[in-house]
């Protein structure tokens, strides 16, 4: 019994620094954010210890703002567009790199470079690539006679969102590829050999063996991709800043502008909490799905 309690105490000592870190740098900011979302927190009252409690007034204000409603729509459009492109291309790359050929590991390592780069660097690169005056995209398209004059990709609401989706997909495809490749490699080769003996085609093996056995991995990839994409900030802020005319405004940039440009900290916290609730619901759905699968 003493050894058992000693081992438990030792385990608690090992996890204690991580628990303290999460409580101080994650738990406290979340709780504080919820508190000020129900208070009159502005640049004038933020330092006051007895800020006025205004209930759901901050939430009413942001939901009455058309920009906030547009930001929610833009966030979901951006997230779904990125997930579709990232998953489809990542899955195709995973099937390709799961094959055993000479340069598979080398090429796979080169592809992962885009995921390892800082997001701000990626944002600046794509911002210059799609710039109207000196962007390489306009130069290539004009040389191919696809367009007659330079296009302001980031200056038009209809194209700016697509540029953001393309930039984020370039970062996310290697992430999807790595996880899906690992899942495919964990499938026993004996299953495919038995299917070939029974006369199953490659297409039948894909839909009857690979995809069903990859379901847990696919769920993990989609949920992680949704969380990482839905809370995007740096890519959008560097490339468009939410413009032109709020055409690429998302929840994170909307919350940032309310808090640190307009200094309406209460409303900014309320917008951030809406983002938190959306991600929390997705996490609950994921836990429910995985629990059902395990049972």
mmCIF file of C-alpha atoms in Angstrom:
data_model
loop_
_atom_site.group_PDB
_atom_site.id
_atom_site.type_symbol
_atom_site.label_atom_id
_atom_site.label_comp_id
_atom_site.label_asym_id
_atom_site.label_seq_id
_atom_site.Cartn_x
_atom_site.Cartn_y
_atom_site.Cartn_z
ATOM 1 C CA UNK A 1 0.000 0.000 0.000
ATOM 2 C CA UNK A 2 2.823 2.405 0.869
ATOM 3 C CA UNK A 3 4.521 1.740 -2.454
ATOM 4 C CA UNK A 4 1.236 2.273 -4.273
ATOM 5 C CA UNK A 5 0.600 5.607 -2.582
ATOM 6 C CA UNK A 6 4.217 6.600 -3.122
ATOM 7 C CA UNK A 7 3.878 5.883 -6.851
ATOM 8 C CA UNK A 8 0.650 7.891 -7.017
ATOM 9 C CA UNK A 9 2.230 10.804 -5.190
ATOM 10 C CA UNK A 10 5.204 10.681 -7.552
ATOM 11 C CA UNK A 11 2.844 10.707 -10.547
ATOM 12 C CA UNK A 12 0.963 13.707 -9.145
ATOM 13 C CA UNK A 13 4.273 15.524 -8.691
ATOM 14 C CA UNK A 14 5.120 14.953 -12.350
ATOM 15 C CA UNK A 15 1.801 16.307 -13.646
ATOM 16 C CA UNK A 16 1.594 19.158 -11.119
ATOM 17 C CA UNK A 17 3.667 21.637 -13.223
ATOM 18 C CA UNK A 18 1.437 21.014 -16.243
ATOM 19 C CA UNK A 19 -1.712 21.438 -14.133
ATOM 20 C CA UNK A 20 -0.424 24.710 -12.656
ATOM 21 C CA UNK A 21 0.524 25.956 -16.120
ATOM 22 C CA UNK A 22 -2.932 25.147 -17.535
ATOM 23 C CA UNK A 23 -4.734 26.733 -14.582
ATOM 24 C CA UNK A 24 -2.674 29.945 -14.748
ATOM 25 C CA UNK A 25 -2.298 30.447 -18.505
ATOM 26 C CA UNK A 26 -5.449 28.729 -19.820
ATOM 27 C CA UNK A 27 -7.992 28.306 -17.027
ATOM 28 C CA UNK A 28 -7.739 31.800 -15.523
ATOM 29 C CA UNK A 29 -7.946 33.687 -18.881
ATOM 30 C CA UNK A 30 -11.011 31.657 -19.891
ATOM 31 C CA UNK A 31 -12.802 32.350 -16.605
ATOM 32 C CA UNK A 32 -11.786 36.032 -16.654
ATOM 33 C CA UNK A 33 -13.005 36.342 -20.248
ATOM 34 C CA UNK A 34 -16.406 34.966 -19.288
ATOM 35 C CA UNK A 35 -16.609 37.328 -16.318
ATOM 36 C CA UNK A 36 -15.909 40.543 -18.249
ATOM 37 C CA UNK A 37 -18.302 39.463 -21.025
ATOM 38 C CA UNK A 38 -21.102 40.155 -18.530
ATOM 39 C CA UNK A 39 -19.653 43.477 -17.401
ATOM 40 C CA UNK A 40 -19.335 47.002 -18.770
ATOM 41 C CA UNK A 41 -15.635 46.586 -19.612
ATOM 42 C CA UNK A 42 -14.215 49.391 -21.734
ATOM 43 C CA UNK A 43 -10.943 51.323 -21.813
ATOM 44 C CA UNK A 44 -12.321 53.598 -19.083
ATOM 45 C CA UNK A 45 -13.620 50.893 -16.740
ATOM 46 C CA UNK A 46 -11.284 47.925 -17.329
ATOM 47 C CA UNK A 47 -9.010 48.733 -14.373
ATOM 48 C CA UNK A 48 -11.950 49.272 -11.996
ATOM 49 C CA UNK A 49 -12.524 46.431 -9.565
ATOM 50 C CA UNK A 50 -16.261 47.149 -9.310
ATOM 51 C CA UNK A 51 -17.274 47.210 -12.957
ATOM 52 C CA UNK A 52 -21.005 47.341 -13.570
ATOM 53 C CA UNK A 53 -22.725 44.010 -14.195
ATOM 54 C CA UNK A 54 -24.844 44.346 -17.346
ATOM 55 C CA UNK A 55 -25.899 40.737 -17.878
ATOM 56 C CA UNK A 56 -26.335 39.726 -21.519
ATOM 57 C CA UNK A 57 -26.108 43.265 -22.884
ATOM 58 C CA UNK A 58 -22.742 42.639 -24.585
ATOM 59 C CA UNK A 59 -24.119 39.548 -26.278
ATOM 60 C CA UNK A 60 -27.215 41.449 -27.442
ATOM 61 C CA UNK A 61 -25.015 44.155 -28.901
ATOM 62 C CA UNK A 62 -22.815 41.833 -30.949
ATOM 63 C CA UNK A 63 -25.749 39.763 -32.220
ATOM 64 C CA UNK A 64 -27.409 42.995 -33.331
ATOM 65 C CA UNK A 65 -24.292 43.862 -35.328
ATOM 66 C CA UNK A 66 -24.435 42.743 -38.963
ATOM 67 C CA UNK A 67 -20.656 42.478 -39.061
ATOM 68 C CA UNK A 68 -20.767 39.842 -36.313
ATOM 69 C CA UNK A 69 -23.358 37.775 -38.181
ATOM 70 C CA UNK A 70 -21.256 38.075 -41.343
ATOM 71 C CA UNK A 71 -18.148 37.062 -39.352
ATOM 72 C CA UNK A 72 -19.888 33.868 -38.220
ATOM 73 C CA UNK A 73 -20.858 33.044 -41.809
ATOM 74 C CA UNK A 74 -17.356 33.835 -43.079
ATOM 75 C CA UNK A 75 -15.792 31.659 -40.375
ATOM 76 C CA UNK A 76 -17.887 28.641 -41.351
ATOM 77 C CA UNK A 77 -17.351 29.222 -45.092
ATOM 78 C CA UNK A 78 -13.618 29.527 -44.566
ATOM 79 C CA UNK A 79 -13.471 26.466 -42.308
ATOM 80 C CA UNK A 80 -15.574 24.193 -44.519
ATOM 81 C CA UNK A 81 -13.735 25.275 -47.674
ATOM 82 C CA UNK A 82 -10.348 24.600 -46.078
ATOM 83 C CA UNK A 83 -11.436 21.248 -44.640
ATOM 84 C CA UNK A 84 -12.732 19.981 -47.985
ATOM 85 C CA UNK A 85 -9.572 20.921 -49.899
ATOM 86 C CA UNK A 86 -7.177 19.849 -47.140
ATOM 87 C CA UNK A 87 -8.821 16.498 -46.535
ATOM 88 C CA UNK A 88 -9.356 15.509 -50.163
ATOM 89 C CA UNK A 89 -5.835 16.412 -51.295
ATOM 90 C CA UNK A 90 -4.309 15.170 -48.041
ATOM 91 C CA UNK A 91 -6.056 11.819 -48.467
ATOM 92 C CA UNK A 92 -4.868 11.495 -52.067
ATOM 93 C CA UNK A 93 -1.313 12.335 -51.020
ATOM 94 C CA UNK A 94 -1.566 9.827 -48.163
ATOM 95 C CA UNK A 95 -2.576 7.026 -50.531
ATOM 96 C CA UNK A 96 0.255 7.991 -52.870
ATOM 97 C CA UNK A 97 2.957 8.195 -50.190
ATOM 98 C CA UNK A 98 1.753 5.012 -48.524
ATOM 99 C CA UNK A 99 3.197 3.211 -51.549
ATOM 100 C CA UNK A 100 6.723 1.943 -51.154
ATOM 101 C CA UNK A 101 8.864 3.698 -53.755
ATOM 102 C CA UNK A 102 12.375 5.102 -53.714
ATOM 103 C CA UNK A 103 11.883 8.812 -52.936
ATOM 104 C CA UNK A 104 8.626 8.581 -50.966
ATOM 105 C CA UNK A 105 10.124 9.605 -47.614
ATOM 106 C CA UNK A 106 12.230 12.383 -49.139
ATOM 107 C CA UNK A 107 9.333 13.939 -51.047
ATOM 108 C CA UNK A 108 7.059 13.552 -48.022
ATOM 109 C CA UNK A 109 9.588 15.457 -45.931
ATOM 110 C CA UNK A 110 9.726 18.271 -48.498
ATOM 111 C CA UNK A 111 5.936 18.531 -48.550
ATOM 112 C CA UNK A 112 5.855 18.910 -44.766
ATOM 113 C CA UNK A 113 7.974 22.088 -44.971
ATOM 114 C CA UNK A 114 4.860 24.148 -45.698
ATOM 115 C CA UNK A 115 3.314 22.961 -42.443
ATOM 116 C CA UNK A 116 6.477 23.696 -40.437
ATOM 117 C CA UNK A 117 6.763 27.320 -41.598
ATOM 118 C CA UNK A 118 5.332 30.021 -39.283
ATOM 119 C CA UNK A 119 1.847 31.018 -40.375
ATOM 120 C CA UNK A 120 2.824 34.681 -40.590
ATOM 121 C CA UNK A 121 5.564 33.802 -43.083
ATOM 122 C CA UNK A 122 3.093 31.818 -45.163
ATOM 123 C CA UNK A 123 0.613 34.711 -45.013
ATOM 124 C CA UNK A 124 3.212 37.215 -46.230
ATOM 125 C CA UNK A 125 4.342 34.906 -49.042
ATOM 126 C CA UNK A 126 0.785 34.414 -50.334
ATOM 127 C CA UNK A 127 0.031 38.113 -49.875
ATOM 128 C CA UNK A 128 2.936 38.998 -52.176
ATOM 129 C CA UNK A 129 2.066 36.200 -54.610
ATOM 130 C CA UNK A 130 -1.503 37.464 -55.023
ATOM 131 C CA UNK A 131 -0.688 41.191 -54.936
ATOM 132 C CA UNK A 132 -2.113 43.198 -57.794
ATOM 133 C CA UNK A 133 0.992 45.040 -58.984
ATOM 134 C CA UNK A 134 3.904 42.617 -58.625
ATOM 135 C CA UNK A 135 2.273 39.301 -57.753
ATOM 136 C CA UNK A 136 3.574 36.207 -59.504
ATOM 137 C CA UNK A 137 0.039 34.826 -59.899
ATOM 138 C CA UNK A 138 -1.030 37.775 -62.060
ATOM 139 C CA UNK A 139 2.226 37.543 -64.025
ATOM 140 C CA UNK A 140 1.717 33.855 -64.818
ATOM 141 C CA UNK A 141 -1.952 34.260 -65.738
ATOM 142 C CA UNK A 142 -1.205 37.238 -67.975
ATOM 143 C CA UNK A 143 1.628 35.380 -69.731
ATOM 144 C CA UNK A 144 -0.775 32.499 -70.340
ATOM 145 C CA UNK A 145 -3.327 35.028 -71.669
ATOM 146 C CA UNK A 146 -5.920 33.883 -69.133
ATOM 147 C CA UNK A 147 -6.375 37.439 -67.854
ATOM 148 C CA UNK A 148 -5.743 40.703 -69.696
ATOM 149 C CA UNK A 149 -4.894 42.943 -66.756
ATOM 150 C CA UNK A 150 -3.759 42.426 -63.143
ATOM 151 C CA UNK A 151 -6.469 41.312 -60.726
ATOM 152 C CA UNK A 152 -6.689 42.621 -57.178
ATOM 153 C CA UNK A 153 -7.236 39.226 -55.607
ATOM 154 C CA UNK A 154 -7.077 40.537 -52.031
ATOM 155 C CA UNK A 155 -8.909 43.755 -52.854
ATOM 156 C CA UNK A 156 -12.148 42.108 -53.963
ATOM 157 C CA UNK A 157 -14.555 40.432 -51.578
ATOM 158 C CA UNK A 158 -15.351 37.606 -53.974
ATOM 159 C CA UNK A 159 -11.737 36.500 -54.400
ATOM 160 C CA UNK A 160 -10.117 37.452 -51.087
ATOM 161 C CA UNK A 161 -11.805 34.608 -49.197
ATOM 162 C CA UNK A 162 -10.669 32.076 -51.806
ATOM 163 C CA UNK A 163 -7.090 33.298 -51.518
ATOM 164 C CA UNK A 164 -7.258 32.768 -47.748
ATOM 165 C CA UNK A 165 -8.660 29.270 -48.232
ATOM 166 C CA UNK A 166 -5.901 28.407 -50.704
ATOM 167 C CA UNK A 167 -3.194 29.739 -48.374
ATOM 168 C CA UNK A 168 -4.500 27.834 -45.364
ATOM 169 C CA UNK A 169 -4.993 24.660 -47.403
ATOM 170 C CA UNK A 170 -1.349 24.824 -48.479
ATOM 171 C CA UNK A 171 -0.448 24.698 -44.782
ATOM 172 C CA UNK A 172 -3.020 22.076 -43.787
ATOM 173 C CA UNK A 173 -2.551 19.488 -46.556
ATOM 174 C CA UNK A 174 0.724 18.090 -45.097
ATOM 175 C CA UNK A 175 -0.921 17.815 -41.655
ATOM 176 C CA UNK A 176 -3.773 15.755 -43.095
ATOM 177 C CA UNK A 177 -1.353 13.726 -45.195
ATOM 178 C CA UNK A 178 0.861 12.765 -42.234
ATOM 179 C CA UNK A 179 -1.994 11.570 -40.024
ATOM 180 C CA UNK A 180 -3.767 9.697 -42.814
ATOM 181 C CA UNK A 181 -0.530 8.109 -44.043
ATOM 182 C CA UNK A 182 0.120 6.802 -40.534
ATOM 183 C CA UNK A 183 -3.392 5.395 -40.390
ATOM 184 C CA UNK A 184 -3.041 3.674 -43.766
ATOM 185 C CA UNK A 185 0.321 2.168 -42.826
ATOM 186 C CA UNK A 186 -1.236 0.709 -39.668
ATOM 187 C CA UNK A 187 -3.731 -1.318 -41.708
ATOM 188 C CA UNK A 188 -2.512 -4.895 -42.031
ATOM 189 C CA UNK A 189 -1.313 -5.851 -45.513
ATOM 190 C CA UNK A 190 -2.868 -9.291 -45.021
ATOM 191 C CA UNK A 191 -6.326 -7.763 -45.383
ATOM 192 C CA UNK A 192 -5.490 -6.383 -48.825
ATOM 193 C CA UNK A 193 -3.884 -9.660 -49.885
ATOM 194 C CA UNK A 194 -7.004 -11.577 -48.843
ATOM 195 C CA UNK A 195 -9.172 -9.079 -50.739
ATOM 196 C CA UNK A 196 -7.065 -9.482 -53.885
ATOM 197 C CA UNK A 197 -7.395 -13.269 -53.658
ATOM 198 C CA UNK A 198 -11.171 -12.827 -53.465
ATOM 199 C CA UNK A 199 -11.030 -10.686 -56.611
ATOM 200 C CA UNK A 200 -11.575 -7.226 -55.087
ATOM 201 C CA UNK A 201 -10.511 -4.331 -57.280
ATOM 202 C CA UNK A 202 -8.452 -1.367 -56.040
ATOM 203 C CA UNK A 203 -11.591 0.778 -55.908
ATOM 204 C CA UNK A 204 -13.436 -1.840 -53.863
ATOM 205 C CA UNK A 205 -10.467 -2.123 -51.499
ATOM 206 C CA UNK A 206 -10.475 1.646 -51.053
ATOM 207 C CA UNK A 207 -14.156 1.925 -50.147
ATOM 208 C CA UNK A 208 -14.585 -1.428 -48.391
ATOM 209 C CA UNK A 209 -11.294 -1.681 -46.485
ATOM 210 C CA UNK A 210 -9.232 1.525 -46.362
ATOM 211 C CA UNK A 211 -11.922 4.100 -45.626
ATOM 212 C CA UNK A 212 -13.879 2.011 -43.054
ATOM 213 C CA UNK A 213 -10.707 1.101 -41.151
ATOM 214 C CA UNK A 214 -9.527 4.729 -41.314
ATOM 215 C CA UNK A 215 -12.741 6.071 -39.787
ATOM 216 C CA UNK A 216 -11.228 6.872 -36.339
ATOM 217 C CA UNK A 217 -8.252 8.571 -37.996
ATOM 218 C CA UNK A 218 -10.520 10.478 -40.369
ATOM 219 C CA UNK A 219 -12.641 11.708 -37.458
ATOM 220 C CA UNK A 220 -9.525 12.882 -35.608
ATOM 221 C CA UNK A 221 -8.197 14.657 -38.700
ATOM 222 C CA UNK A 222 -11.496 16.423 -39.368
ATOM 223 C CA UNK A 223 -12.024 17.525 -35.774
ATOM 224 C CA UNK A 224 -8.453 18.744 -35.315
ATOM 225 C CA UNK A 225 -8.609 20.460 -38.697
ATOM 226 C CA UNK A 226 -11.900 22.125 -37.769
ATOM 227 C CA UNK A 227 -10.541 23.423 -34.466
ATOM 228 C CA UNK A 228 -7.269 24.707 -35.953
ATOM 229 C CA UNK A 229 -9.042 26.330 -38.907
ATOM 230 C CA UNK A 230 -12.084 27.735 -37.102
ATOM 231 C CA UNK A 231 -9.970 29.767 -34.668
ATOM 232 C CA UNK A 232 -7.756 31.232 -37.398
ATOM 233 C CA UNK A 233 -6.414 34.704 -36.690
ATOM 234 C CA UNK A 234 -2.834 35.333 -37.826
ATOM 235 C CA UNK A 235 -3.334 34.261 -41.450
ATOM 236 C CA UNK A 236 -6.417 36.444 -41.942
ATOM 237 C CA UNK A 237 -5.019 39.384 -39.980
ATOM 238 C CA UNK A 238 -1.750 39.489 -41.939
ATOM 239 C CA UNK A 239 -3.226 38.925 -45.409
ATOM 240 C CA UNK A 240 -6.446 40.957 -45.345
ATOM 241 C CA UNK A 241 -7.051 42.279 -41.841
ATOM 242 C CA UNK A 242 -10.676 41.180 -42.256
ATOM 243 C CA UNK A 243 -11.157 43.285 -45.391
ATOM 244 C CA UNK A 244 -11.948 44.407 -47.946
ATOM 245 C CA UNK A 245 -14.991 45.969 -46.250
ATOM 246 C CA UNK A 246 -15.335 43.077 -43.765
ATOM 247 C CA UNK A 247 -15.495 40.546 -46.617
ATOM 248 C CA UNK A 248 -13.077 38.224 -44.806
ATOM 249 C CA UNK A 249 -13.940 39.170 -41.235
ATOM 250 C CA UNK A 250 -13.959 36.080 -39.010
ATOM 251 C CA UNK A 251 -14.844 35.637 -35.352
ATOM 252 C CA UNK A 252 -11.265 35.902 -34.094
ATOM 253 C CA UNK A 253 -10.466 39.121 -35.985
ATOM 254 C CA UNK A 254 -13.860 40.573 -35.055
ATOM 255 C CA UNK A 255 -13.182 39.893 -31.370
ATOM 256 C CA UNK A 256 -9.675 41.352 -31.673
ATOM 257 C CA UNK A 257 -10.923 44.564 -33.268
ATOM 258 C CA UNK A 258 -13.601 45.048 -30.621
ATOM 259 C CA UNK A 259 -11.119 44.519 -27.796
ATOM 260 C CA UNK A 260 -7.892 46.124 -28.988
ATOM 261 C CA UNK A 261 -8.962 48.664 -31.591
ATOM 262 C CA UNK A 262 -12.339 49.883 -30.310
ATOM 263 C CA UNK A 263 -11.526 48.973 -26.669
ATOM 264 C CA UNK A 264 -14.948 47.416 -26.077
ATOM 265 C CA UNK A 265 -13.499 44.600 -24.017
ATOM 266 C CA UNK A 266 -16.844 43.277 -22.838
ATOM 267 C CA UNK A 267 -18.207 42.871 -26.360
ATOM 268 C CA UNK A 268 -14.874 41.471 -27.579
ATOM 269 C CA UNK A 269 -14.965 38.879 -24.812
ATOM 270 C CA UNK A 270 -18.535 37.981 -25.735
ATOM 271 C CA UNK A 271 -17.501 37.401 -29.355
ATOM 272 C CA UNK A 272 -14.561 35.262 -28.197
ATOM 273 C CA UNK A 273 -16.931 33.217 -26.030
ATOM 274 C CA UNK A 274 -19.152 32.519 -29.027
ATOM 275 C CA UNK A 275 -16.056 31.147 -30.764
ATOM 276 C CA UNK A 276 -15.285 29.076 -27.661
ATOM 277 C CA UNK A 277 -18.824 27.645 -27.530
ATOM 278 C CA UNK A 278 -18.682 26.606 -31.205
ATOM 279 C CA UNK A 279 -15.421 24.747 -30.658
ATOM 280 C CA UNK A 280 -16.707 23.217 -27.415
ATOM 281 C CA UNK A 281 -19.752 21.822 -29.216
ATOM 282 C CA UNK A 282 -17.513 20.286 -31.881
ATOM 283 C CA UNK A 283 -15.363 18.716 -29.160
ATOM 284 C CA UNK A 284 -18.455 17.221 -27.490
ATOM 285 C CA UNK A 285 -19.630 15.760 -30.796
ATOM 286 C CA UNK A 286 -16.191 14.251 -31.349
ATOM 287 C CA UNK A 287 -16.099 12.723 -27.847
ATOM 288 C CA UNK A 288 -19.621 11.331 -28.290
ATOM 289 C CA UNK A 289 -18.712 9.812 -31.656
ATOM 290 C CA UNK A 290 -15.482 8.237 -30.445
ATOM 291 C CA UNK A 291 -17.174 6.888 -27.329
ATOM 292 C CA UNK A 292 -19.863 5.223 -29.440
ATOM 293 C CA UNK A 293 -17.211 3.750 -31.723
ATOM 294 C CA UNK A 294 -15.250 2.301 -28.803
ATOM 295 C CA UNK A 295 -18.357 0.839 -27.183
#
